[in-house]
PDB file of C-alpha atoms in Angstrom:
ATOM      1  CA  UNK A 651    -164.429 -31.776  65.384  1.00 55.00           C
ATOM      2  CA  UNK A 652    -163.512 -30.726  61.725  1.00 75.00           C
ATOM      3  CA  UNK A 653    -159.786 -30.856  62.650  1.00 81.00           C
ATOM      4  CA  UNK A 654    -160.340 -34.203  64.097  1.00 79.00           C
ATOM      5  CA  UNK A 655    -162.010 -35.111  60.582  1.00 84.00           C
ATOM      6  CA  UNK A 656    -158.785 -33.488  58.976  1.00 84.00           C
ATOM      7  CA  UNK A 657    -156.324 -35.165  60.462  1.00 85.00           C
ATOM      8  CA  UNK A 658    -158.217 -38.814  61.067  1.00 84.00           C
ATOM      9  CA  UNK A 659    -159.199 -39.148  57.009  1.00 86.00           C
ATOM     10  CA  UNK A 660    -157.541 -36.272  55.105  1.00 84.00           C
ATOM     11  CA  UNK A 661    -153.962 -37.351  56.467  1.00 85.00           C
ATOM     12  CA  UNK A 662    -154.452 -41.393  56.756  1.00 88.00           C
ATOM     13  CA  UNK A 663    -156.227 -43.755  54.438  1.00 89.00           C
ATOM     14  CA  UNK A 664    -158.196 -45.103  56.625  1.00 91.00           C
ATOM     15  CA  UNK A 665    -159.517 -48.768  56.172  1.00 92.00           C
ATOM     16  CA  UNK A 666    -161.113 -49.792  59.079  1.00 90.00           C
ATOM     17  CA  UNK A 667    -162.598 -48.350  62.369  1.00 87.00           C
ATOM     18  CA  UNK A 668    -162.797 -49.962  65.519  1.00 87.00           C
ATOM     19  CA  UNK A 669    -165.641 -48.118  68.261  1.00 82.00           C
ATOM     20  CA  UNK A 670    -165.387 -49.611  71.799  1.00 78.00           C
ATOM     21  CA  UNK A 671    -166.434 -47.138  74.360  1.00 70.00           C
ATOM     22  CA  UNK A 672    -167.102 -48.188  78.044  1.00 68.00           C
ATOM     23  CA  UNK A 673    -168.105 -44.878  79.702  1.00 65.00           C
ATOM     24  CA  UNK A 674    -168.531 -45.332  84.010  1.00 66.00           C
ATOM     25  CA  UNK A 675    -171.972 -46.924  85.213  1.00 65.00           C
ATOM     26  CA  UNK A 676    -172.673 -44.647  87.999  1.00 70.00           C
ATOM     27  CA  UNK A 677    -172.632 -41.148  87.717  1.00 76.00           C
ATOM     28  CA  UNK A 678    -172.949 -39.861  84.171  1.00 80.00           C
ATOM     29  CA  UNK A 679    -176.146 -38.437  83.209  1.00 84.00           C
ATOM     30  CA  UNK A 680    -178.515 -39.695  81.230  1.00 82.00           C
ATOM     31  CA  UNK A 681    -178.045 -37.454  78.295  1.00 86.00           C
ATOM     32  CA  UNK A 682    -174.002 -38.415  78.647  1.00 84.00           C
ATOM     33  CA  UNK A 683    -175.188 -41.519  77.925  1.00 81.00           C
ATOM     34  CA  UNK A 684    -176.862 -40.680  74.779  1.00 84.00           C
ATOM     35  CA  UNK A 685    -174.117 -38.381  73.873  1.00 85.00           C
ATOM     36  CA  UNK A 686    -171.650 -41.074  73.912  1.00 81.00           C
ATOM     37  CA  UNK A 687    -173.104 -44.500  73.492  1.00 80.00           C
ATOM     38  CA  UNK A 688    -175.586 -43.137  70.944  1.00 85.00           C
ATOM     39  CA  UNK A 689    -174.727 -39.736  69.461  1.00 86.00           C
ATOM     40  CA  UNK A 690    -170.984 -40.535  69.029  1.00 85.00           C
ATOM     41  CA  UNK A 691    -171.326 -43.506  67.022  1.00 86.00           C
ATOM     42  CA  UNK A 692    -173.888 -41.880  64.386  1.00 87.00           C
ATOM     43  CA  UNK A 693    -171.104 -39.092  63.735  1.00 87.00           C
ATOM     44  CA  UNK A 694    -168.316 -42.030  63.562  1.00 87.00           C
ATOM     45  CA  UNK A 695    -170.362 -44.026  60.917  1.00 89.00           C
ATOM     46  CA  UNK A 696    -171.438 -41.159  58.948  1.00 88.00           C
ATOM     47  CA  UNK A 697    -167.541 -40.611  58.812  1.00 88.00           C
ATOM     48  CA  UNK A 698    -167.072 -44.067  58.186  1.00 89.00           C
ATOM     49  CA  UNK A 699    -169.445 -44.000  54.969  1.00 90.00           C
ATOM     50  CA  UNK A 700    -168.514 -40.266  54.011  1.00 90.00           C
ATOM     51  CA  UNK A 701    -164.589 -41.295  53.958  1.00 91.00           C
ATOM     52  CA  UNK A 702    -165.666 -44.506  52.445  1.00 91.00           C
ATOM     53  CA  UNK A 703    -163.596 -46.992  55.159  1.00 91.00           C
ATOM     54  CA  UNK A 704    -164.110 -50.444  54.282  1.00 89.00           C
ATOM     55  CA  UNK A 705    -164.865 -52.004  57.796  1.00 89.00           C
ATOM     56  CA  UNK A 706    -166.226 -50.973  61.020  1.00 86.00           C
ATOM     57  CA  UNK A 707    -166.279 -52.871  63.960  1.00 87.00           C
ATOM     58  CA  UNK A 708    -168.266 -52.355  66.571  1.00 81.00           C
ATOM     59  CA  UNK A 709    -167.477 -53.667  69.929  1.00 79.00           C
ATOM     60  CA  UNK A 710    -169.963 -54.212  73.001  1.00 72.00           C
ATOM     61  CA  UNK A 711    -171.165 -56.278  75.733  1.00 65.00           C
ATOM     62  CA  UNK A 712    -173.787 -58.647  76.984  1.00 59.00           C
ATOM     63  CA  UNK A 713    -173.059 -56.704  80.520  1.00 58.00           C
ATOM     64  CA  UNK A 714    -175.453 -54.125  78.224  1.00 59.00           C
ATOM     65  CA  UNK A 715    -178.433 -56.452  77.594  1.00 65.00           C
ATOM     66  CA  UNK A 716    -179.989 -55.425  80.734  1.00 67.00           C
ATOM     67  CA  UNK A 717    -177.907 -54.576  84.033  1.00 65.00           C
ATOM     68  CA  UNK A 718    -181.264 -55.270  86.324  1.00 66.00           C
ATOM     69  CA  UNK A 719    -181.951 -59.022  85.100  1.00 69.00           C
ATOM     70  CA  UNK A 720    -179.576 -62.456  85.998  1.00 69.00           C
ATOM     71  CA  UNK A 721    -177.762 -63.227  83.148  1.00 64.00           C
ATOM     72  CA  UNK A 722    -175.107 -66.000  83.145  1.00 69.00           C
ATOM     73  CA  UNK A 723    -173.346 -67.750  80.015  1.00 72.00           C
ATOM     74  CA  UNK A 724    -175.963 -65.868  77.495  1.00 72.00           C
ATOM     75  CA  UNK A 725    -175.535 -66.176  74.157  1.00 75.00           C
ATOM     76  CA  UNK A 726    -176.458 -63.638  71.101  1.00 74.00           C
ATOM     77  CA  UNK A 727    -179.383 -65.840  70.021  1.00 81.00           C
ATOM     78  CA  UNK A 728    -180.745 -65.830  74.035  1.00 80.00           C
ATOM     79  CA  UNK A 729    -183.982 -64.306  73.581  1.00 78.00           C
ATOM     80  CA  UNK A 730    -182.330 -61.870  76.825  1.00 75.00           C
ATOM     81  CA  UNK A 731    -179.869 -60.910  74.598  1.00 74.00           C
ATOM     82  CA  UNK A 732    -182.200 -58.864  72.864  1.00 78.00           C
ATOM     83  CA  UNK A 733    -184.819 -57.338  75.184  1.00 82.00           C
ATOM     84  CA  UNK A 734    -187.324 -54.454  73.916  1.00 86.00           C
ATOM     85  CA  UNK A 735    -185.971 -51.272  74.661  1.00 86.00           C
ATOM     86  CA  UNK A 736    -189.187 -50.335  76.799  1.00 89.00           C
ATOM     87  CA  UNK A 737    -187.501 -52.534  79.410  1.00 86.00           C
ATOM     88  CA  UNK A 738    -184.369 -51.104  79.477  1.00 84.00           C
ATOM     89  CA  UNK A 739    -184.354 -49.195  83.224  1.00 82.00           C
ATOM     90  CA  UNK A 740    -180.742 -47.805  82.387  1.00 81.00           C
ATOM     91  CA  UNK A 741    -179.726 -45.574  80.759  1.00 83.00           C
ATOM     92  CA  UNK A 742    -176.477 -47.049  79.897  1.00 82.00           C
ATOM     93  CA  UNK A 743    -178.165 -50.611  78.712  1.00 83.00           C
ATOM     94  CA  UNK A 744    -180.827 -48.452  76.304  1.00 86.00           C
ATOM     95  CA  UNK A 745    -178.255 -46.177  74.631  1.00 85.00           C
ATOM     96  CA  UNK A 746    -176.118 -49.058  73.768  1.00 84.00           C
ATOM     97  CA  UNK A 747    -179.011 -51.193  72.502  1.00 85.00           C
ATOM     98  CA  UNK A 748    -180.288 -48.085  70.512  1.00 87.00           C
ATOM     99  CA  UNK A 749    -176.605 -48.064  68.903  1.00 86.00           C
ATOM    100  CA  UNK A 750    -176.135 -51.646  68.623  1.00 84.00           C
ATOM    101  CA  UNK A 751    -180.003 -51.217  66.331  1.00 86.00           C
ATOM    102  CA  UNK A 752    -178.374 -48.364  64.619  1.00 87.00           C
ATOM    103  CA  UNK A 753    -175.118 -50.862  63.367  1.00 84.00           C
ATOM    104  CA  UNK A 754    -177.461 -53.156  62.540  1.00 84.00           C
ATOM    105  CA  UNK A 755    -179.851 -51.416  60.603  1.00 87.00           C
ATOM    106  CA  UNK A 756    -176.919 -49.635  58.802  1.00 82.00           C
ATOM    107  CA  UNK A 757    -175.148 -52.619  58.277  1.00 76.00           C
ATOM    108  CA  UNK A 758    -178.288 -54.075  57.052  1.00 78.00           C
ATOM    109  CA  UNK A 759    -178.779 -51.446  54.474  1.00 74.00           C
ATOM    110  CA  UNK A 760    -175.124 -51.748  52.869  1.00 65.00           C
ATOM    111  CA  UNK A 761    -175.934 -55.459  52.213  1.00 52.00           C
TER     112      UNK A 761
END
């Protein structure tokens, strides 16, 4: 990982960051999950604020809202859009609302 870090932000002035990560629904483990969807983006924003890069953009789904529940032509303000994470029956939908929290609260903090 440190060479990574080397050669992303000692090599490049980085000014932005894009994260869109779309790991398989079936068959990774719960702690994959985690590890990815969670996990991984903490270490990319820390990087983000430790490098100082000016944007981040964090791409995701309504497909992660909740995988067990209809949900046609939702929007972000839809009430299902949001759903406590103590409904969340995948693991999949509660690591990417968990990191979609995280952004916000971190975005939250820088304003």
């Amino acid at each position: 990982p440190s060479r990574i870090e080397d050669i992303l932000f000692k090599e490049y002035d980085v000014k932005m960051m894009v994260i869109a990560v779309k790991p398989p629904l079936v068959g990774p483990s719960y702690q994959s999950f985690m590890e990815v969807n969670m996990a991984g983006l903490c270490d990319l924003v820390n990087l983000a604020e430790r490098y100082r890069v000016g944007s981040l953009v964090y791409v995701s789904s309504f497909a992660a809202c909740n995988h067990w529940l209809p949900h046609q032509n939702l929007g972000e303000t839809d009430p299902a859009a949001s759903p406590p994470l103590t409904s969340l029956r995948s693991p999949y939908d509660l690591s990417k609302a968990m990191a979609e929290q995280f952004i916000l609260q971190k975005h939250s903090e820088t304003m």
